[in-house]
Short mmCIF file of C-alpha atoms and ligand atoms in Angstrom, two decimals:
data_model
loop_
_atom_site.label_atom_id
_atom_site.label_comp_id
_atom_site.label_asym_id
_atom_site.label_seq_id
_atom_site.Cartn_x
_atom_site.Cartn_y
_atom_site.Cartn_z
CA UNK A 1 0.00 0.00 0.00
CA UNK A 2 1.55 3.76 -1.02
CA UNK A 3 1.00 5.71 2.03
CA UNK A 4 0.58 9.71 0.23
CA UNK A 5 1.07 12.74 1.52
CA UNK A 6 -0.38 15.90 1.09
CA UNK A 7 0.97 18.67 -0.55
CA UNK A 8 -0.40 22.58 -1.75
CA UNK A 9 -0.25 22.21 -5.56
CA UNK A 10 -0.20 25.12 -7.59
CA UNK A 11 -2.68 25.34 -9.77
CA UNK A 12 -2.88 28.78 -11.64
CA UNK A 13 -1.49 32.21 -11.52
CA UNK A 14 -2.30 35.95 -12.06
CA UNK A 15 -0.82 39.32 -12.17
CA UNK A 16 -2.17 42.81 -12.36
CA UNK A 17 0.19 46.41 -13.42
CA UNK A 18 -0.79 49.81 -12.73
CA UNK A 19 -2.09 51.43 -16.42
CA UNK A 20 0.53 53.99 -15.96
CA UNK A 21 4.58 52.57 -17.07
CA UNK A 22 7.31 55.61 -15.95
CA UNK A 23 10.67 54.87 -17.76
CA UNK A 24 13.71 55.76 -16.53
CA UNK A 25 13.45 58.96 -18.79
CA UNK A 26 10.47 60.13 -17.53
CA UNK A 27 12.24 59.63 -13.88
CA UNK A 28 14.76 61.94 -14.31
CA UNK A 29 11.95 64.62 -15.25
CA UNK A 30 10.92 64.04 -11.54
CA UNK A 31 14.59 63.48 -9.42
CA UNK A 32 17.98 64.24 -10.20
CA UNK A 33 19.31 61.26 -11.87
CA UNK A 34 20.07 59.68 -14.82
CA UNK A 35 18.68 56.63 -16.91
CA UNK A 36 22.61 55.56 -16.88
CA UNK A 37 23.02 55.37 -13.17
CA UNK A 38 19.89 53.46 -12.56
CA UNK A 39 20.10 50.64 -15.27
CA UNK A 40 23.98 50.14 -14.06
CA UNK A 41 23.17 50.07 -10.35
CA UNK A 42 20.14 48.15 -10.48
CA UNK A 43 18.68 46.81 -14.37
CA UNK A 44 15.54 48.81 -13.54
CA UNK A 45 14.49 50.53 -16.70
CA UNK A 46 10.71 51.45 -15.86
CA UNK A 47 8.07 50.75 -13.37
CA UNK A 48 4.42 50.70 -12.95
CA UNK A 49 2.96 53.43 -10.62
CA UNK A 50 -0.58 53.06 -9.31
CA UNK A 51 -3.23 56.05 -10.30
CA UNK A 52 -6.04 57.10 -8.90
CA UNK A 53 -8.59 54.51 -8.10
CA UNK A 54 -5.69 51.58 -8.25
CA UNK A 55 -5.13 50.33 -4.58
CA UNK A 56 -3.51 47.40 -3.13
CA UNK A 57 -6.74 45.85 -2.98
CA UNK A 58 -7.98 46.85 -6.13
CA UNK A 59 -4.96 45.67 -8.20
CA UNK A 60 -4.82 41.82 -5.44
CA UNK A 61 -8.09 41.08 -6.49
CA UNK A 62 -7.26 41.42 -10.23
CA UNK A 63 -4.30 39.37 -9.48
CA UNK A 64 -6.49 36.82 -8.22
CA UNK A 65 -9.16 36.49 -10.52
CA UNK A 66 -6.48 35.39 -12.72
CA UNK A 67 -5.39 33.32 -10.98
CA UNK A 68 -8.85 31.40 -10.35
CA UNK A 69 -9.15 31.74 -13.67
CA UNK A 70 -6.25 30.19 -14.89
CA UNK A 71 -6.36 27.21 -12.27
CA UNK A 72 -10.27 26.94 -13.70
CA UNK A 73 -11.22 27.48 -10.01
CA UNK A 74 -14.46 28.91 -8.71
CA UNK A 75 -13.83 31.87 -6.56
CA UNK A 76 -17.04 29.98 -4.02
CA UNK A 77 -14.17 27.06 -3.72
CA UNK A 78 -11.66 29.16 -1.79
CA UNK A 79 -11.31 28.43 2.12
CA UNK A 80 -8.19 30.32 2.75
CA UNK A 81 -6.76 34.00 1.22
CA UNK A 82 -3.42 35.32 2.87
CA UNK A 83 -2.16 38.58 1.73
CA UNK A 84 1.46 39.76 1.95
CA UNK A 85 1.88 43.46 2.02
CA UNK A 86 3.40 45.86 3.78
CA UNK A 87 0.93 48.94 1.65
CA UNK A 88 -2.47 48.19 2.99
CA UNK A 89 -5.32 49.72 1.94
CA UNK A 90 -6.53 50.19 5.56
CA UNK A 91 -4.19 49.66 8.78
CA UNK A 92 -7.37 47.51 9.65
CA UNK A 93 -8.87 45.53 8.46
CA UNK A 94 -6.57 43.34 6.76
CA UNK A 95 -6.79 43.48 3.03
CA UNK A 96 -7.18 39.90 2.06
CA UNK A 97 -10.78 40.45 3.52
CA UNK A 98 -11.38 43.36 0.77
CA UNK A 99 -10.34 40.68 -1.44
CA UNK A 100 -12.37 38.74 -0.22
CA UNK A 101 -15.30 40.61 -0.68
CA UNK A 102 -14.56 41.25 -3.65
CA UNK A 103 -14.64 37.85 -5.04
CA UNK A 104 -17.34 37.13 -3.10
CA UNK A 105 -16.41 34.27 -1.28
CA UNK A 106 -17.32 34.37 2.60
CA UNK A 107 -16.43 32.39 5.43
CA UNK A 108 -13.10 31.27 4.85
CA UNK A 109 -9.70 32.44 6.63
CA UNK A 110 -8.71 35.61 5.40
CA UNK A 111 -5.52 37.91 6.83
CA UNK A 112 -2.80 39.74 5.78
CA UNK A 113 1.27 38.93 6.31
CA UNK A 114 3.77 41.78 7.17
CA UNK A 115 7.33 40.63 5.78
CA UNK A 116 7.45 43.63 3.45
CA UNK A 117 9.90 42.01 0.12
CA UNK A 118 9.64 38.55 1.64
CA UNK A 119 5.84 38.82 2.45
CA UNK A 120 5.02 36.35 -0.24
CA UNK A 121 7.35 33.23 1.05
CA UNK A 122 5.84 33.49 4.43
CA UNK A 123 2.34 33.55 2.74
CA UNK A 124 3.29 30.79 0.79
CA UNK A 125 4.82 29.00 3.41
CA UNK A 126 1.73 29.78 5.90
CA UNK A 127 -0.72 28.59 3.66
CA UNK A 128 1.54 25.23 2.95
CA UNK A 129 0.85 24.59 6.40
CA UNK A 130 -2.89 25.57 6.79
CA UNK A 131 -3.40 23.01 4.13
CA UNK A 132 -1.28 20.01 5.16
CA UNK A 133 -2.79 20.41 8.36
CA UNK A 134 -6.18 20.49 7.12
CA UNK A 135 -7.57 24.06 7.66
CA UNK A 136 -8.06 24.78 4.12
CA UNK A 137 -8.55 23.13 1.17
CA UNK A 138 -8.21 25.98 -2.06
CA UNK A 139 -5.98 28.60 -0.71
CA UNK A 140 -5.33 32.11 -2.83
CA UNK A 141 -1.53 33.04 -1.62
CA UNK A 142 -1.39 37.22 -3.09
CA UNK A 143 1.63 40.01 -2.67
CA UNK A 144 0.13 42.77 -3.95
CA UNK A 145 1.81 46.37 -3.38
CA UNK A 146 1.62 50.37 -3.98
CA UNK A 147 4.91 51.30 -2.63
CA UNK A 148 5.10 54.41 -4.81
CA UNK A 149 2.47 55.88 -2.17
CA UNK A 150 5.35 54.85 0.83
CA UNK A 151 8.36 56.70 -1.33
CA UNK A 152 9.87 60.08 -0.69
CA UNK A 153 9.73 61.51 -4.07
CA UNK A 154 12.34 63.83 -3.14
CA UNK A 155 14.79 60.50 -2.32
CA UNK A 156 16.88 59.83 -5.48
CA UNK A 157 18.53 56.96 -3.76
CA UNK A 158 15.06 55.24 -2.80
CA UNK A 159 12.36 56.24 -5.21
CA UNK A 160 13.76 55.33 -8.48
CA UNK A 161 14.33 51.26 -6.92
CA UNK A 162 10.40 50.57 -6.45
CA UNK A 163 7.08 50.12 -8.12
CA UNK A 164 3.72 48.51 -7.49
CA UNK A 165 1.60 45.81 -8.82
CA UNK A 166 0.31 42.50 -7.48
CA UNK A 167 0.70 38.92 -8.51
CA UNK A 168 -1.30 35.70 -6.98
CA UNK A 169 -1.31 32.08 -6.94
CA UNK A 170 -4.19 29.36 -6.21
CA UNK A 171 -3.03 26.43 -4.01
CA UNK A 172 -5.03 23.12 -3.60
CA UNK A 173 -4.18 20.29 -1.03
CA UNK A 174 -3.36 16.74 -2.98
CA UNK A 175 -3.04 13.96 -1.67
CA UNK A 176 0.88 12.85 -3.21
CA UNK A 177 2.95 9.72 -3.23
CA UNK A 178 6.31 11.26 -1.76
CA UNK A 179 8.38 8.32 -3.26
CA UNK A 180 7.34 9.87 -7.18
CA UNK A 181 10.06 12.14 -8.04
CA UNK A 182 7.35 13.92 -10.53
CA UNK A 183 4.61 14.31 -7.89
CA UNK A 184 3.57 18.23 -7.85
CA UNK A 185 3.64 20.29 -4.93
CA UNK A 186 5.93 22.36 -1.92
CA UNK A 187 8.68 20.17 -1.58
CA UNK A 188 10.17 22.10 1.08
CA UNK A 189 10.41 25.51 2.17
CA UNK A 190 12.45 27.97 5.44
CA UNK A 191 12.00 31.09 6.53
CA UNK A 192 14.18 33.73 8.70
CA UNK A 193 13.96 36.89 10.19
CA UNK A 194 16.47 38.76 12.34
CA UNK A 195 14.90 42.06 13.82
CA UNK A 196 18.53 43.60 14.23
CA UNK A 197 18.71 45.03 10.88
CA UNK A 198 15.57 47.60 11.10
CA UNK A 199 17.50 50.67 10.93
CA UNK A 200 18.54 49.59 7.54
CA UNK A 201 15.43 49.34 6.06
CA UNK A 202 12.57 51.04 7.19
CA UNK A 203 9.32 52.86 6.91
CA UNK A 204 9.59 56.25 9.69
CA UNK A 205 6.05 56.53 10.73
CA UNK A 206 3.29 54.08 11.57
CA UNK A 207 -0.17 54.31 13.80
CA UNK A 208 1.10 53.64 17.56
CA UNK A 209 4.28 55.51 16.86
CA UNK A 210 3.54 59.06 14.94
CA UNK A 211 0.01 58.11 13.16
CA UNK A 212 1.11 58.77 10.38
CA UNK A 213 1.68 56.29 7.11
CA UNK A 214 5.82 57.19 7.22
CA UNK A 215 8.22 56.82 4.16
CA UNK A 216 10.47 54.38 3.30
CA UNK A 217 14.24 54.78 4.31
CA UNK A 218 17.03 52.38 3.29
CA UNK A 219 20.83 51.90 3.84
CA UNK A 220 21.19 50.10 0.31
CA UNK A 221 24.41 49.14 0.08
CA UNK A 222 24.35 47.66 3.45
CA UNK A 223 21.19 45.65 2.52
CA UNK A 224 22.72 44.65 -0.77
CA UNK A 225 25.67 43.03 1.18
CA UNK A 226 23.55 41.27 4.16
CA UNK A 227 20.60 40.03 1.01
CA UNK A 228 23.37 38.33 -1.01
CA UNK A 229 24.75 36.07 1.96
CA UNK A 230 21.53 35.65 3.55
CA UNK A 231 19.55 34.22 0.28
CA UNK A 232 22.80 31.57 -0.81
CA UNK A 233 22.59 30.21 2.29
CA UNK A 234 18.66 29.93 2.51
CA UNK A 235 18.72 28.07 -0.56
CA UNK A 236 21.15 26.01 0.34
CA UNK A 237 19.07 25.27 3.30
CA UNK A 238 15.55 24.22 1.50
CA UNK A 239 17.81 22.02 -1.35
CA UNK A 240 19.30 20.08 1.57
CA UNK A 241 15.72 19.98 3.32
CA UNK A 242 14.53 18.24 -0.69
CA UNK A 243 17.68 16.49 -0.57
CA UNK A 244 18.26 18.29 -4.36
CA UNK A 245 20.77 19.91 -5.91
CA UNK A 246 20.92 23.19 -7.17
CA UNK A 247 21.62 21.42 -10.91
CA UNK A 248 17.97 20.18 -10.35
CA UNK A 249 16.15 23.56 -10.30
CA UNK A 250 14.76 24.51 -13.59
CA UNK A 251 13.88 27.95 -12.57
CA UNK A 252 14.77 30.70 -9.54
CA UNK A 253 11.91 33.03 -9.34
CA UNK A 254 13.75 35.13 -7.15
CA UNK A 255 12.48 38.70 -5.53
CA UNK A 256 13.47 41.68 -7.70
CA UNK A 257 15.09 44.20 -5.91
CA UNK A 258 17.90 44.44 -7.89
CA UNK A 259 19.45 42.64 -11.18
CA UNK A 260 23.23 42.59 -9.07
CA UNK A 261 21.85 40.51 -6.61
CA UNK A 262 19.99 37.81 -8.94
CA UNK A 263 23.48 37.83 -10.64
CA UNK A 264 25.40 37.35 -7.60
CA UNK A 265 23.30 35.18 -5.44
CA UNK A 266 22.97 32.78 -8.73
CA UNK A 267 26.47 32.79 -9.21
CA UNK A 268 27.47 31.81 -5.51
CA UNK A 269 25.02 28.62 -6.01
CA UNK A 270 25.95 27.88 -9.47
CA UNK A 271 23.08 28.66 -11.29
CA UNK A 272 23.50 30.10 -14.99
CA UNK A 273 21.67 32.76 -15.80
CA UNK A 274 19.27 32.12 -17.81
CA UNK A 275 17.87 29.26 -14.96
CA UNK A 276 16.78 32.72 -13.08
CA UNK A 277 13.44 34.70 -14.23
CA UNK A 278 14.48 38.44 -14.38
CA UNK A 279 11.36 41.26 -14.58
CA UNK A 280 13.28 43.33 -12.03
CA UNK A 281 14.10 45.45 -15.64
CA UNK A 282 10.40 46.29 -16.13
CA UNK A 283 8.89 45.88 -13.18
CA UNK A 284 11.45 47.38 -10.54
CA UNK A 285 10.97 46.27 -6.70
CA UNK A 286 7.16 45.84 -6.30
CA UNK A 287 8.17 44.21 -2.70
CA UNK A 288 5.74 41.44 -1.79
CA UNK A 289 4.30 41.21 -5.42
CA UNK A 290 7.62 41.07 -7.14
CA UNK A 291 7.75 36.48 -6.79
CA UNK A 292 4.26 36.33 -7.83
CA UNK A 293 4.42 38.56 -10.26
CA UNK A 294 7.60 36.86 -12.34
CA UNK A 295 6.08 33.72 -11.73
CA UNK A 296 2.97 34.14 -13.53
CA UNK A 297 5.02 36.17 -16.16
CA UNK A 298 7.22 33.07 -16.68
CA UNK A 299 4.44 30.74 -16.69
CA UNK A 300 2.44 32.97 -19.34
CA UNK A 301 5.01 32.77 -21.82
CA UNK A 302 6.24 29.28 -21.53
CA UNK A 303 8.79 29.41 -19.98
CA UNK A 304 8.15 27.60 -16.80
CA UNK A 305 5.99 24.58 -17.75
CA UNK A 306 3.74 21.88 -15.67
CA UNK A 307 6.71 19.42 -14.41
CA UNK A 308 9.55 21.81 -13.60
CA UNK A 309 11.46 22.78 -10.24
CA UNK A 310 10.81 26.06 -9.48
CA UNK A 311 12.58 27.92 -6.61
CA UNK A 312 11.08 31.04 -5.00
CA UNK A 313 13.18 33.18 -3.26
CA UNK A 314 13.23 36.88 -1.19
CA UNK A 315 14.78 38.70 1.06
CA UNK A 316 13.62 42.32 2.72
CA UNK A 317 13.51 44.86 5.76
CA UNK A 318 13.02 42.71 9.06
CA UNK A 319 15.25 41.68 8.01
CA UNK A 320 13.12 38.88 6.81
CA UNK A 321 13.91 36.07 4.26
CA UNK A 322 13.01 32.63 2.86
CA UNK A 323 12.96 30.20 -0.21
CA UNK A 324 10.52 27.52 -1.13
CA UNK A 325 11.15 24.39 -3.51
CA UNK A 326 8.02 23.43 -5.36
CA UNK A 327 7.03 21.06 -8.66
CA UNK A 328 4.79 22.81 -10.64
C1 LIG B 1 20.41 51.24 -3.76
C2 LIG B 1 21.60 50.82 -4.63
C3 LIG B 1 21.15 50.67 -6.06
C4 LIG B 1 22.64 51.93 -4.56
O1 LIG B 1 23.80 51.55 -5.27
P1 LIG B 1 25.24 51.82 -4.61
O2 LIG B 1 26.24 51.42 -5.61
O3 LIG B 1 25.25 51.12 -3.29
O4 LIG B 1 25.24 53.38 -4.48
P2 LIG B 1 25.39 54.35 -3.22
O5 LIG B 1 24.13 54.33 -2.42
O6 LIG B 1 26.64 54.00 -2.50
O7 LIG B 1 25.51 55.74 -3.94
C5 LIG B 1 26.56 56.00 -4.86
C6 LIG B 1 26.42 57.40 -5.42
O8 LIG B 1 25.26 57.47 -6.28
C7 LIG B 1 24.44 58.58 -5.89
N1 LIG B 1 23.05 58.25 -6.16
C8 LIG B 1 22.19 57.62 -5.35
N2 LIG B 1 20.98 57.50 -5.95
C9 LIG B 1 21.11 58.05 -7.17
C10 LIG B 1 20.23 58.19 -8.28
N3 LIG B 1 18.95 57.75 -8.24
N4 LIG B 1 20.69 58.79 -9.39
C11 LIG B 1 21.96 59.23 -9.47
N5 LIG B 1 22.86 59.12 -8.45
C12 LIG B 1 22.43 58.53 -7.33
C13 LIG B 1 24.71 58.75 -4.43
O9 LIG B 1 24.37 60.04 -4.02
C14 LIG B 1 26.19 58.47 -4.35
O10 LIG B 1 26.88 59.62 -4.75
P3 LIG B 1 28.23 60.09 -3.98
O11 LIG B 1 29.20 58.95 -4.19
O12 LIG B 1 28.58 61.34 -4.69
O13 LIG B 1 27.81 60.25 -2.55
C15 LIG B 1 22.21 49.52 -4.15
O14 LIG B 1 22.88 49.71 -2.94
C16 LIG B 1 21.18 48.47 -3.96
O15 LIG B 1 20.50 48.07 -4.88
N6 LIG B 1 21.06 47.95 -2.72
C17 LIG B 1 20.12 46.93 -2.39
C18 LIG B 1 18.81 47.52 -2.24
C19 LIG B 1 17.76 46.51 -2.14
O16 LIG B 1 17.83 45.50 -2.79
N7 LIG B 1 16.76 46.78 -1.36
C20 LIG B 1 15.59 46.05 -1.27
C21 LIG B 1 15.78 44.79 -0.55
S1 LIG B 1 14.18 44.23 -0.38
#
């Protein structure tokens, strides 16, 4: 007798944009800087900013009707929807209940996570374990950000690194023999945090402290030092957890803060190139939404298909990190 176990499956993915793209070009019509400096410091070329009307909510539950609709999953089916953002639309409540309202499925667990870039590996991971442990059945795992409305505009070293947007995934829990190397699912995932590091990345308000929003402050080159380290060894962690090997992994869909760091942690673990799914260049840091939102890029185009090894990765202010290994 196979004795299975379960695992979240993904089924389907979806990602929303702002309407409105800013280039590098039209950047340096707002700050002092140049379209030379950014690409060679970070890959960014242009971002999506969020207009009037387009809200962390608004753009998570576009993100997730694609998603439903791409798994050809009934919004009604969904027991579990865990948000990871750090721009709420409200300090309370949490907006993975707007979502749900807005999809129209009651009932269900519904809350947001705070790991600001990481936010969508500890959803992940959270819902993995609400649905091996039989709380859920059909999760909807969303980051989904407006950071452009957390920037200093008058910040050259902050404001040109971010943008917003929101990409989603629908898990399921199946019932998996572990012994078949093709069966689907989280293989294995690990998250950190260590609270030390605040002071290097930051937002300087917040309700119990000056009720206000704040804006976003960050040391970069000391986070670009710490993320490197802290996301080789992280992955080295989850491939010995899957007892893999990094020669295994068909595709990183790593968190794009910046196109040195995808170079550099995939070059300390191996990894060509052209193994890691880059939208850093066009999308900038969207935080939270960036995994989700290269994922379901990937997927749309081909690149990743049903079958492959597909690592997730991020690391942001906490600090916070994590990786998961899943077959898709
Ligand atoms: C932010 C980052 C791109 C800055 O690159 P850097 O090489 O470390 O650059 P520095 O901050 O040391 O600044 C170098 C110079 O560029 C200038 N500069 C900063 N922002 C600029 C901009 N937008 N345009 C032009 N010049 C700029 C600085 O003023 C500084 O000038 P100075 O030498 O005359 O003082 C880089 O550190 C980085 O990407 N860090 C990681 C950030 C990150 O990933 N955060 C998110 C994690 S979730």
């Amino acid at each position: 007798m196979t004795t299975t176990v379960r695992r979240s499956v993904l089924r389907g993915s979806g990602s929303a944009l702002p309407e409105r793209c800013v280039t590098n070009a039209e950047m340096t019509t707002m700050v002092d800087t140049t379209d030379e400096w950014i690409v060679e410091r970070t890959g960014i070329r242009a971002r999506h900013i969020a207009g009037e009307g387009e809200t962390t909510g608004s753009l998570a539950t576009l993100a997730a009707r694609r998603a439903l609709d791409a798994a050809g999953i009934d919004a009604s089916s969904i027991d579990c929807i865990i948000l990871a953002t750090a721009t709420p639309d409200q300090t309370f409540p949490a907006t993975a209940t707007i979502v749900q309202n807005n999809l129209g499925c009651r009932g269900g667990i519904a809350f947001d996570v705070a790991a600001v870039c990481s936010g969508f590996l500890y959803a992940l991971t959270t819902a993995d374990a609400l649905l091996r442990g039989g709380n859920a059945r059909r999760a909807l795992v969303i980051g989904a950000e407006t950071f452009s409305r957390i920037l200093d505009w008058d910040d050259r070293t902050t404001c040109v690194l971010f943008g917003d947007g929101a990409g989603a995934v629908v898990l399921e829990a199946v019932d998996v023999d572990p012994a078949d190397p093709a069966a689907p699912g989280i293989i294995a995932s690990r998250l950190h945090a260590d609270g030390a590091y605040n002071e290097l990345l930051y937002v300087d308000g917040g309700p119990s402290t000056t009720q206000t929003v704040g804006k976003l402050r960050m040391k970069g080159r000391e986070v670009f030092r710490h993320a490197v380290v802290n996301l080789a060894s992280v992955l080295e962690e989850v491939l010995a957890e899957a007892g893999l090997t990094s020669a295994q992994i068909d595709w990183v869909v790593p968190h794009q803060a910046n196109l040195r760091i995808l170079d550099a942690t995939a070059r300390k673990l191996s990894l060509p190139p052209e193994k890691v799914v880059v939208t850093v260049d066009h999308h900038a840091n969207t935080s939270a939404a960036s995994v989700p939102l290269a994922y379901d890029e990937a997927v749309r185009d081909g690149r990743i298909k049903p079958g492959d090894l597909v690592m997730f990765e991020a690391m942001g202010g906490g600090f916070t990190w994590g990786a998961a290994l899943a077959r898709v």
